[in-house]
CSV table of C-alpha atoms in Angstrom, one decimal:
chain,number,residue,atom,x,y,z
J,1,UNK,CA,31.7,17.6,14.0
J,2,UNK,CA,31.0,20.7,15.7
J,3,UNK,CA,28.4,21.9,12.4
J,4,UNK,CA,27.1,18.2,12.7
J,5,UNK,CA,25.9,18.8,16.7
J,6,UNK,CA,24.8,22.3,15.6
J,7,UNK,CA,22.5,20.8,13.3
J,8,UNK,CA,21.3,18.2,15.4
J,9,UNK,CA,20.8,20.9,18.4
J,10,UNK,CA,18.9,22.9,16.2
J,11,UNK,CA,16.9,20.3,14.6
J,12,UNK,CA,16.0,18.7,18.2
J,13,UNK,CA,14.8,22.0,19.2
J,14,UNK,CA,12.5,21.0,22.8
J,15,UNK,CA,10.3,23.8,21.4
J,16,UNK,CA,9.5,22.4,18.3
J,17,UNK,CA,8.9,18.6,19.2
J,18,UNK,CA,7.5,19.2,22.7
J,19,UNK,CA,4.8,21.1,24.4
J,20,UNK,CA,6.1,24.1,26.5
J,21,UNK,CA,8.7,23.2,29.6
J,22,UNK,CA,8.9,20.2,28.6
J,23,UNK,CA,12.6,18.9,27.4
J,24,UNK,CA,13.7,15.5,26.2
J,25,UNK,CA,15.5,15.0,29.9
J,26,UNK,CA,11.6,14.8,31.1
J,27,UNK,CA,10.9,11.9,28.4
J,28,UNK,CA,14.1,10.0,28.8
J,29,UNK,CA,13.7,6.0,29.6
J,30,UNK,CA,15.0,5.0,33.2
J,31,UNK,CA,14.7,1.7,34.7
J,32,UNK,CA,11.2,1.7,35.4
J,33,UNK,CA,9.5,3.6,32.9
J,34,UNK,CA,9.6,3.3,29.0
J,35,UNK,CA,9.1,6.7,26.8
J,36,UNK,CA,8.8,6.3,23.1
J,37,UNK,CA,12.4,7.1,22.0
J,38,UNK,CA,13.3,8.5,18.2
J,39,UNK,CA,16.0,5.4,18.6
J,40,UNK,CA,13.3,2.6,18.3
J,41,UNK,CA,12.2,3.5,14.6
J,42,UNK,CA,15.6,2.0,13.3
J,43,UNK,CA,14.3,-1.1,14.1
J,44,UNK,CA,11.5,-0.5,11.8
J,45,UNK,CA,13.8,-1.4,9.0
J,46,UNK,CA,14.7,-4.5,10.3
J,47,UNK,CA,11.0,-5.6,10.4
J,48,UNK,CA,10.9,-4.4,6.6
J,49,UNK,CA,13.3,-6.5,5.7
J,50,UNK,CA,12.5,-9.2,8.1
J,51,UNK,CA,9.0,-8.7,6.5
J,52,UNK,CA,9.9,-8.6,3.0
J,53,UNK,CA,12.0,-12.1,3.5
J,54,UNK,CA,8.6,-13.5,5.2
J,55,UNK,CA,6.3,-12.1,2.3
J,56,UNK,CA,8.6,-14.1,-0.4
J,57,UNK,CA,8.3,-17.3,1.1
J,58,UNK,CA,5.1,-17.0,1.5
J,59,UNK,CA,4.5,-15.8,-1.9
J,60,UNK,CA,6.5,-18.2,-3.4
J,61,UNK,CA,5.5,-21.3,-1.5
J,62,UNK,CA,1.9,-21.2,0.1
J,63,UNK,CA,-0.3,-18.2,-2.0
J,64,UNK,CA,1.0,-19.2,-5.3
J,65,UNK,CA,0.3,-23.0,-5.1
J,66,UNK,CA,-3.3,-21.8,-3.6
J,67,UNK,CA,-3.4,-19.6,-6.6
J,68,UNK,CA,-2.8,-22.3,-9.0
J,69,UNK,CA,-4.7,-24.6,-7.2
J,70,UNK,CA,-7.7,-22.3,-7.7
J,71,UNK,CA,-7.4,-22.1,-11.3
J,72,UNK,CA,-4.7,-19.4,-12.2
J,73,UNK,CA,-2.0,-19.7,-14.1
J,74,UNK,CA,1.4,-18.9,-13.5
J,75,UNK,CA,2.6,-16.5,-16.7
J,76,UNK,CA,3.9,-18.8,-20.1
J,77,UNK,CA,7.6,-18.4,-20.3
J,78,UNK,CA,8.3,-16.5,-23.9
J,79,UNK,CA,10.3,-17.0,-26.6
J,80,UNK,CA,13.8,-17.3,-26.5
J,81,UNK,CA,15.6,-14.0,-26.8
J,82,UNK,CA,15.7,-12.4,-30.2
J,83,UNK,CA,18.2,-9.0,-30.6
J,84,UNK,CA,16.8,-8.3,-33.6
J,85,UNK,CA,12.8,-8.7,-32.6
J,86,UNK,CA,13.4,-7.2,-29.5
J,87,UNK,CA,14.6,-4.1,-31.1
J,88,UNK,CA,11.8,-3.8,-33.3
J,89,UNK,CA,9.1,-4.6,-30.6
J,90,UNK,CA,11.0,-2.0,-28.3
J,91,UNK,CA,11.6,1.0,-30.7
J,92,UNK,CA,8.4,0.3,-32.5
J,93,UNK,CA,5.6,-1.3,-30.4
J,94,UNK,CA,3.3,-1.6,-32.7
J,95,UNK,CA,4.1,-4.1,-35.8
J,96,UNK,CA,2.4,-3.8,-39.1
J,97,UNK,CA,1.8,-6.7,-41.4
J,98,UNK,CA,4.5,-5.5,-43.6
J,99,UNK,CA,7.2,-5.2,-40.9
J,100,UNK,CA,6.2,-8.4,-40.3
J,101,UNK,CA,7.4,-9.3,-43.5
J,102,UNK,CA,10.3,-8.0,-43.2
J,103,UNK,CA,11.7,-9.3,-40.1
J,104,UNK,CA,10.8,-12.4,-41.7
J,105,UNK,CA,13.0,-11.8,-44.4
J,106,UNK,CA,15.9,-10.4,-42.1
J,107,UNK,CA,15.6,-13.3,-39.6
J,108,UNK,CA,14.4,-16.2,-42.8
J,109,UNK,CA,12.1,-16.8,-40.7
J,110,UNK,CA,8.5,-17.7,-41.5
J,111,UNK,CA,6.0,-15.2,-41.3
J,112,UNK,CA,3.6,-17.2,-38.4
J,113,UNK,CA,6.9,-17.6,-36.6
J,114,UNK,CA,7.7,-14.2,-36.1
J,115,UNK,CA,3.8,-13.3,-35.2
J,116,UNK,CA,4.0,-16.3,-32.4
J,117,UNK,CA,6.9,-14.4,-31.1
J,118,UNK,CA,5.4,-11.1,-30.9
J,119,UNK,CA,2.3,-12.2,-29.3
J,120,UNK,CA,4.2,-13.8,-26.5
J,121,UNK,CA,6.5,-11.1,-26.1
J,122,UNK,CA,3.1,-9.0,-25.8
J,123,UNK,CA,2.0,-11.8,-23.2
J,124,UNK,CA,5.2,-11.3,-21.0
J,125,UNK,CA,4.4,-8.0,-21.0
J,126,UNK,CA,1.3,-8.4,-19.1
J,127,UNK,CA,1.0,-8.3,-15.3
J,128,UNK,CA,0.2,-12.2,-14.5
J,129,UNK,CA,-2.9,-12.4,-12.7
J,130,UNK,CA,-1.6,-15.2,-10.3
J,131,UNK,CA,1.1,-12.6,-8.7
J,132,UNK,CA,-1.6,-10.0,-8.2
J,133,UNK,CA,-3.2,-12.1,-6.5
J,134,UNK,CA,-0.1,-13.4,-4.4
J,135,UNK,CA,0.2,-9.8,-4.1
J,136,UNK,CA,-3.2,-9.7,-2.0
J,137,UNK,CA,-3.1,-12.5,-0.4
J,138,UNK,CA,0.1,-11.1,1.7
J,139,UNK,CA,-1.6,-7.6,2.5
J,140,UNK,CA,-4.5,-9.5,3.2
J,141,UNK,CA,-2.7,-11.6,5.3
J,142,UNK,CA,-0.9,-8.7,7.3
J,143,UNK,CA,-4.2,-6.9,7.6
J,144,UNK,CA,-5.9,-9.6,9.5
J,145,UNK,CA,-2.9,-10.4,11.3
J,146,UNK,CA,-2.5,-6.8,12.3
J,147,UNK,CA,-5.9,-5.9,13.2
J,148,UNK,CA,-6.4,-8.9,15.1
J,149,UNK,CA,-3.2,-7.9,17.1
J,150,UNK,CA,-4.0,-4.2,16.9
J,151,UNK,CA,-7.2,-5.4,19.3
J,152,UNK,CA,-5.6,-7.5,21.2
J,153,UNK,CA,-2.8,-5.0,22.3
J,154,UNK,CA,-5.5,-1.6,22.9
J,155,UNK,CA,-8.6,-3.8,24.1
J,156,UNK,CA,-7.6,-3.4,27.7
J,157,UNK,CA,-6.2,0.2,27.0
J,158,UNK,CA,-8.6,3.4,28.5
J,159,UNK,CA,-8.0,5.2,24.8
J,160,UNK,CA,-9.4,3.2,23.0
J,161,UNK,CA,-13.0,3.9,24.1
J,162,UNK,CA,-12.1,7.5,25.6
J,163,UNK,CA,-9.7,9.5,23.3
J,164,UNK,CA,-9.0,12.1,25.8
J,165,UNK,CA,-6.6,9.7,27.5
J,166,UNK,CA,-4.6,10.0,24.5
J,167,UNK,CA,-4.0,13.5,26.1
J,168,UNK,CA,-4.6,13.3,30.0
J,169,UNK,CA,-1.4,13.9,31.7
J,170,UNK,CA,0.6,14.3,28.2
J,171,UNK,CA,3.8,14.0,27.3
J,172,UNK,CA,4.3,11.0,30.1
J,173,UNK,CA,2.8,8.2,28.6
J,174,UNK,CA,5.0,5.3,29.2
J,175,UNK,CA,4.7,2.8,26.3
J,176,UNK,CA,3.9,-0.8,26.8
J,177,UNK,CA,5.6,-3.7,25.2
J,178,UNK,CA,2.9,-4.6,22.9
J,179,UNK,CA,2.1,-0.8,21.8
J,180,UNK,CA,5.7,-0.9,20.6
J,181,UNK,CA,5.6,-4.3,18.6
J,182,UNK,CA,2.5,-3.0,17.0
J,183,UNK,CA,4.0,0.5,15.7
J,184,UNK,CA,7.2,-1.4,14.5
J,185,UNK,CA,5.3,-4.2,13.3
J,186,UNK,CA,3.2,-1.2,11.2
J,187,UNK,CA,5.9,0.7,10.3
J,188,UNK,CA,8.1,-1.9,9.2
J,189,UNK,CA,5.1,-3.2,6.8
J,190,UNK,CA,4.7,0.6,5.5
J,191,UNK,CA,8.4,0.9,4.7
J,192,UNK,CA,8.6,-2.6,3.1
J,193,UNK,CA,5.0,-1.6,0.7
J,194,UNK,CA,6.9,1.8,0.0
J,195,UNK,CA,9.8,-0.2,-1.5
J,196,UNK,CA,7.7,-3.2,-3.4
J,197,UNK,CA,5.5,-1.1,-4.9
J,198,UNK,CA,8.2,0.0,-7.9
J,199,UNK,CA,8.3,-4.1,-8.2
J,200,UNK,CA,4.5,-5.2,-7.9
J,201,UNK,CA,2.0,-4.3,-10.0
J,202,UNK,CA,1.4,-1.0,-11.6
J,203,UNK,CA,-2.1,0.0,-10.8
J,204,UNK,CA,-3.8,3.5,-11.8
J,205,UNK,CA,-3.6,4.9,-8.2
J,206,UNK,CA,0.2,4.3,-8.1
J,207,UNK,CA,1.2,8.0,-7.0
J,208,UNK,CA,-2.2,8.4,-4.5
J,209,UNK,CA,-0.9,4.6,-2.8
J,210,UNK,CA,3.0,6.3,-2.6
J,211,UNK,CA,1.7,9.3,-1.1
J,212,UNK,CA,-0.8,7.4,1.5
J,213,UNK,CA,2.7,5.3,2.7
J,214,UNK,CA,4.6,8.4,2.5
J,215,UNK,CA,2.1,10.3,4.9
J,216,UNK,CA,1.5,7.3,6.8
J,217,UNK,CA,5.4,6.8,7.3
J,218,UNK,CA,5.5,10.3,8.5
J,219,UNK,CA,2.4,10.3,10.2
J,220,UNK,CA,3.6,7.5,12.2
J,221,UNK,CA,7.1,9.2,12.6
J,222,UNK,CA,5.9,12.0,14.3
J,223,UNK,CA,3.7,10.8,16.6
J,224,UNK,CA,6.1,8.6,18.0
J,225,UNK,CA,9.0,11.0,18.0
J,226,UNK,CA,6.5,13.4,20.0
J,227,UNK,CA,5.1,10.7,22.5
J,228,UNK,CA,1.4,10.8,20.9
J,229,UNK,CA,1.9,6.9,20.0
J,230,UNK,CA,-1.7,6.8,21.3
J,231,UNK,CA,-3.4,8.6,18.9
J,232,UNK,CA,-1.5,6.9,16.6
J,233,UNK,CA,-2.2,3.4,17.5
J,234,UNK,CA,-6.2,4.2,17.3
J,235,UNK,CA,-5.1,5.8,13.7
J,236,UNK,CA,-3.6,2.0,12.9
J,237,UNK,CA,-6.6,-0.2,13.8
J,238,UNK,CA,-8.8,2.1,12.2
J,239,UNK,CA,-6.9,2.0,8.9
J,240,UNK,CA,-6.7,-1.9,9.1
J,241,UNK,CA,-10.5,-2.7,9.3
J,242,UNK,CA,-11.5,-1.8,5.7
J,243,UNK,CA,-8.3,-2.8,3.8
J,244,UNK,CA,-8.8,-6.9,5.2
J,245,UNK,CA,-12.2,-7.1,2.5
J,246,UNK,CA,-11.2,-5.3,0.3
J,247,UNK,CA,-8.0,-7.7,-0.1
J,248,UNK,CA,-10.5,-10.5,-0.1
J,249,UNK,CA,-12.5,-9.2,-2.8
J,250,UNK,CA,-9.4,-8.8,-4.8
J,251,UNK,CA,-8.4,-12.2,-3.8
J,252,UNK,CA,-11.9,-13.8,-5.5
J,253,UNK,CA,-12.0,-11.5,-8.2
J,254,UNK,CA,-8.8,-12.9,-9.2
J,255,UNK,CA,-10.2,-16.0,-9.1
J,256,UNK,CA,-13.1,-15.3,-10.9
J,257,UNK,CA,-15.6,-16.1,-7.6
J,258,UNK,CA,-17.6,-13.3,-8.8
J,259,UNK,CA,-20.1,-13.9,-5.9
J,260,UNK,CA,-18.0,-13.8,-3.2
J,261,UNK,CA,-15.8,-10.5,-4.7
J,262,UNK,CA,-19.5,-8.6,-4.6
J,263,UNK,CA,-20.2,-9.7,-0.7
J,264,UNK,CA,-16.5,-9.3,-0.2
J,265,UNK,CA,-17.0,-5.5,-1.8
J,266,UNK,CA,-20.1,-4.7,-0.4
J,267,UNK,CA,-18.7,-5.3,3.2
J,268,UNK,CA,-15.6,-3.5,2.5
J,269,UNK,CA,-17.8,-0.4,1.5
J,270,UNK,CA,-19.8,-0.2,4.7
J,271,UNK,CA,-16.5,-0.8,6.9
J,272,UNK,CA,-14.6,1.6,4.9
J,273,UNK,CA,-17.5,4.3,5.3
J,274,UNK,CA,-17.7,3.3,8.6
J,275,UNK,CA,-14.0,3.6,9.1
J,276,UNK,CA,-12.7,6.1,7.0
J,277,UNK,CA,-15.4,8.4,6.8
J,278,UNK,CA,-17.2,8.0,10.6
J,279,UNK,CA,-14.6,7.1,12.7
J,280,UNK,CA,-11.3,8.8,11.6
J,281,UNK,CA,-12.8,12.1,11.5
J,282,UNK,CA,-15.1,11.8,14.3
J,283,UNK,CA,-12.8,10.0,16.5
J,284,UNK,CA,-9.4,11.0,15.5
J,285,UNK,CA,-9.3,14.4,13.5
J,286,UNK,CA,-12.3,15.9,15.9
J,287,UNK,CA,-10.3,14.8,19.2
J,288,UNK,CA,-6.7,16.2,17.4
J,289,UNK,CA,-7.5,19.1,16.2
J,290,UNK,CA,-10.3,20.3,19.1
J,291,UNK,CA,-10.2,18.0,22.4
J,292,UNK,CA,-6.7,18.2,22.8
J,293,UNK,CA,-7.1,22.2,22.9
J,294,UNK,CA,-8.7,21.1,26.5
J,295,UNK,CA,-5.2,19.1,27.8
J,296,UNK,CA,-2.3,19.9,25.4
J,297,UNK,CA,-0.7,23.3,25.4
J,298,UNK,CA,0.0,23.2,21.3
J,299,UNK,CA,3.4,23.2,20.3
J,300,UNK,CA,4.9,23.5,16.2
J,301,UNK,CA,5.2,19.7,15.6
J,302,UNK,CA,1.2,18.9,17.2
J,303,UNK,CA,0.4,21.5,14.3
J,304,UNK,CA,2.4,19.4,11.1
J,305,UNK,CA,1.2,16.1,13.0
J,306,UNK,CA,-2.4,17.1,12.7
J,307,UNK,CA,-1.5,18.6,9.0
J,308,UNK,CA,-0.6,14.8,7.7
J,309,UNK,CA,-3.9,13.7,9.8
J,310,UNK,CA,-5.8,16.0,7.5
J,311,UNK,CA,-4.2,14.9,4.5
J,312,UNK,CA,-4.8,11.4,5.1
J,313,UNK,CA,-8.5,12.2,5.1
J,314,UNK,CA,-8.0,13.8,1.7
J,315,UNK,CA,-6.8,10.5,0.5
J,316,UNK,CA,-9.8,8.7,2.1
J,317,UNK,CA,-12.6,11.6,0.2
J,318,UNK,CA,-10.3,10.9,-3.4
J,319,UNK,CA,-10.9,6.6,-3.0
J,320,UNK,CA,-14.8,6.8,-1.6
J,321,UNK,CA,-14.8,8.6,-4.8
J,322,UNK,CA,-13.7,6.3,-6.2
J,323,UNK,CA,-15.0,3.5,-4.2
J,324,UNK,CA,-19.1,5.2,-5.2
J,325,UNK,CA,-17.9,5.1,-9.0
J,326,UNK,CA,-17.2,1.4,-8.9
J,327,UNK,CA,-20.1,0.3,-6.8
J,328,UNK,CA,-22.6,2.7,-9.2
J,329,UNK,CA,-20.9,1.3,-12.5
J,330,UNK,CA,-21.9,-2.5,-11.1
J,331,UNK,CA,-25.3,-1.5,-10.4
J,332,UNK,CA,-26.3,-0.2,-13.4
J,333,UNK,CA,-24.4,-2.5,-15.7
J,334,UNK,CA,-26.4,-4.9,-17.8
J,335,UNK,CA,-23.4,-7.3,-16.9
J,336,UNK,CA,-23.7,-7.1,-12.9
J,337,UNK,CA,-20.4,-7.6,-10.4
J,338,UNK,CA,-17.6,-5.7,-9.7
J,339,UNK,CA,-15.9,-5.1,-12.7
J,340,UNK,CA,-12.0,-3.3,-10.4
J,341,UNK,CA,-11.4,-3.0,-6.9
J,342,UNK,CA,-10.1,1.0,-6.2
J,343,UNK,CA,-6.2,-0.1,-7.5
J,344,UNK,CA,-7.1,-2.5,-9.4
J,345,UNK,CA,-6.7,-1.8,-12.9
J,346,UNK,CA,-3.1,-1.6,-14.1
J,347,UNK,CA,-2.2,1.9,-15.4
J,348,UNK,CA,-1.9,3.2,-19.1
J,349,UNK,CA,0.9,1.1,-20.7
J,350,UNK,CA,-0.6,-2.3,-20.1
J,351,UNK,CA,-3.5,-0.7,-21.8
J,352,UNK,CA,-1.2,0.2,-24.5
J,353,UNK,CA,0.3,-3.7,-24.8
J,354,UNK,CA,-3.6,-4.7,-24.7
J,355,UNK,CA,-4.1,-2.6,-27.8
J,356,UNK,CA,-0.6,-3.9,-29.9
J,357,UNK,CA,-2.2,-7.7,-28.9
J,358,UNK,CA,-5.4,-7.1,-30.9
J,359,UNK,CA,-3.9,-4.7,-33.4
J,360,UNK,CA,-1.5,-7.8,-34.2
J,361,UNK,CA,-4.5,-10.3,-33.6
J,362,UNK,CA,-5.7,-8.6,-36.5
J,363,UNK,CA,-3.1,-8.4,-38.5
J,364,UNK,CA,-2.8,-12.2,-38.2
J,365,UNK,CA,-5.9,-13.0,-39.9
J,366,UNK,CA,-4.9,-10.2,-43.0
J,367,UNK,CA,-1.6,-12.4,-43.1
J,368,UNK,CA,-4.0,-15.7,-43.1
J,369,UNK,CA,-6.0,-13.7,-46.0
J,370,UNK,CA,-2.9,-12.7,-47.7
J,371,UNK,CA,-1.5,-16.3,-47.7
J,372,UNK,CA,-4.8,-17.5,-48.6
J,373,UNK,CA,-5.2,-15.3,-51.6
């Protein structure tokens, strides 16, 4: 028990968490005043949880009857389990006409039976387009819901038009009720995406989206821990503006509104370059890393918040990238519209179970020539 305190002593160093002579005693909640306490983020996970429960009713009952009521389908239950096809699809992935054969053989099945198999074991492998787009229509959802709050809760605050109050008179910036629903409300959603996104669908920028929850999880962590929920609050409604398009363009792309995905991803551009690339750094990075000099004596954990502020831009240069790519590409094709929204795309192996679909696609029309001959 004794190591145990040590560690926690050490680890809760005043130095390293708070500006100089300053000690936690100083930001401790009494009666009348309420100081952002490392104690609240435990109920972060009950939001996650709370939130995941809310997304899978909602999934299940309201976005996926929308979904099919638009026109998608919800994915064709397969075949019935087969050890001995399953093995052979697993081990093998790609089936030529004479393995074909002889699974047939092994199995007495007929030839066209075992190909119908294979081609909807290949379909089940395929992300269904119906849950992507349930999968949208929740972060959509939460987007709109928390930017609108996001407003609502700093409209009437003074940092929202003047960042330097996110530093005047710092660390004693008592913390309203609303600021602290919005920050559990954010974090919560950031720790439930971190742990869906092994179940949802795989999408090419898999490892850039981990890192951007990581880094916002952290980002989020520390600013609270440290009292500099301001700054981080302003970080929040920022980051929601952009993402409640591009969810919408996703959403009608989905369901093949081709029209409204290219107004929907024209308008996400200019808000993300207004967002991402105006307002973060001009707003945010240039008041963290220069306008607090004016107010803040700096301290070691200002410097590793600022680091994961930095990094965050990275993320936001990689996907306008990204972002110009996919908006040149539907310019200059011959068949206009956005042809993948930033994530859009699954990653390599669905590309892979594309290819075994036509390579057996073919090989069905060599057994229809073999049988004819």
């Amino acid at each position: 028990m004794e190591l145990l305190q040590n560690i926690n002593t050490w680890f809760w160093n005043d130095y390293v968490w708070l500006p100089p002579n300053i000690t936690w005693a100083d930001i401790s909640s009494t009666g009348t005043v309420n100081y952002a306490q490392f104690s609240d983020l435990y109920y972060a996970f009950k939001v996650a949880l709370a939130l995941l429960v809310v997304r899978y009713f909602l999934e299940q009952f309201v976005f996926s009857p929308v979904g099919c009521y638009l026109g998608l389908k919800p994915r064709v239950r397969g075949e019935p389990d087969n050890k001995v096809l399953e093995k052979a699809f697993s081990e093998n992935g790609r089936i030529g006409y004479k393995q074909v054969q002889g699974l047939a053989k092994q199995l007495d099945w007929s030839e066209r039976k075992v190909e119908r198999w294979l081609r909807r074991r290949i379909s089940r492998s395929k992300p269904s387009t119906l849950n992507k787009f349930t999968e949208s229509a929740w972060r959509f959802t939460f987007y709109l819901c928390a930017f609108s709050y996001g407003l609502y809760t700093l409209w009437d605050k003074p940092w929202l038009s003047d960042t330097n109050y996110c530093f005047y008179d710092y660390p004693h910036h008592s913390v309203t009720n609303d600021v602290w629903w919005y920050y559990m409300l954010e974090l919560g959603f950031y720790w439930s995406l971190t742990f869906s996104q092994f179940l949802d669908t795989k999408r090419k920028d898999f490892m850039q989206m981990f890192v951007h929850h990581i880094v916002t999880i952290l980002l989020l962590t520390f600013s609270w821990t440290s009292n500099l929920f301001r700054i981080g609050s302003l970080v929040l409604v920022i980051h929601d503006f952009a993402d409640v398009p591009l969810e919408a363009a996703k959403m009608a792309k989905y369901v093949e509104k081709q029209r409204v995905a290219d107004m929907c991803f024209a308008v996400f551009t200019v808000a993300w370059l207004i967002s991402r690339l105006g307002l973060y750094p001009y707003r945010i990075i240039y008041s963290t890393l220069y306008g607090a000099l004016f107010f803040v004596p700096m301290f070691p954990a200002y410097y590793v918040f600022n680091s994961l502020l930095c990094a965050l831009q990275v993320l936001h240069i990689v996907w306008t990238w990204m972002i110009i790519k996919i908006a040149l590409r539907a310019l200059s094709s011959t068949n206009p519209g956005v042809k993948d929204l930033r994530s859009d795309s699954e990653v390599s192996s669905e590309s892979d179970t594309e290819n075994e679909a036509k390579d057996l696609s073919s090989q069905d029309t060599k057994c229809s020539l073999g049988r004819t001959s």
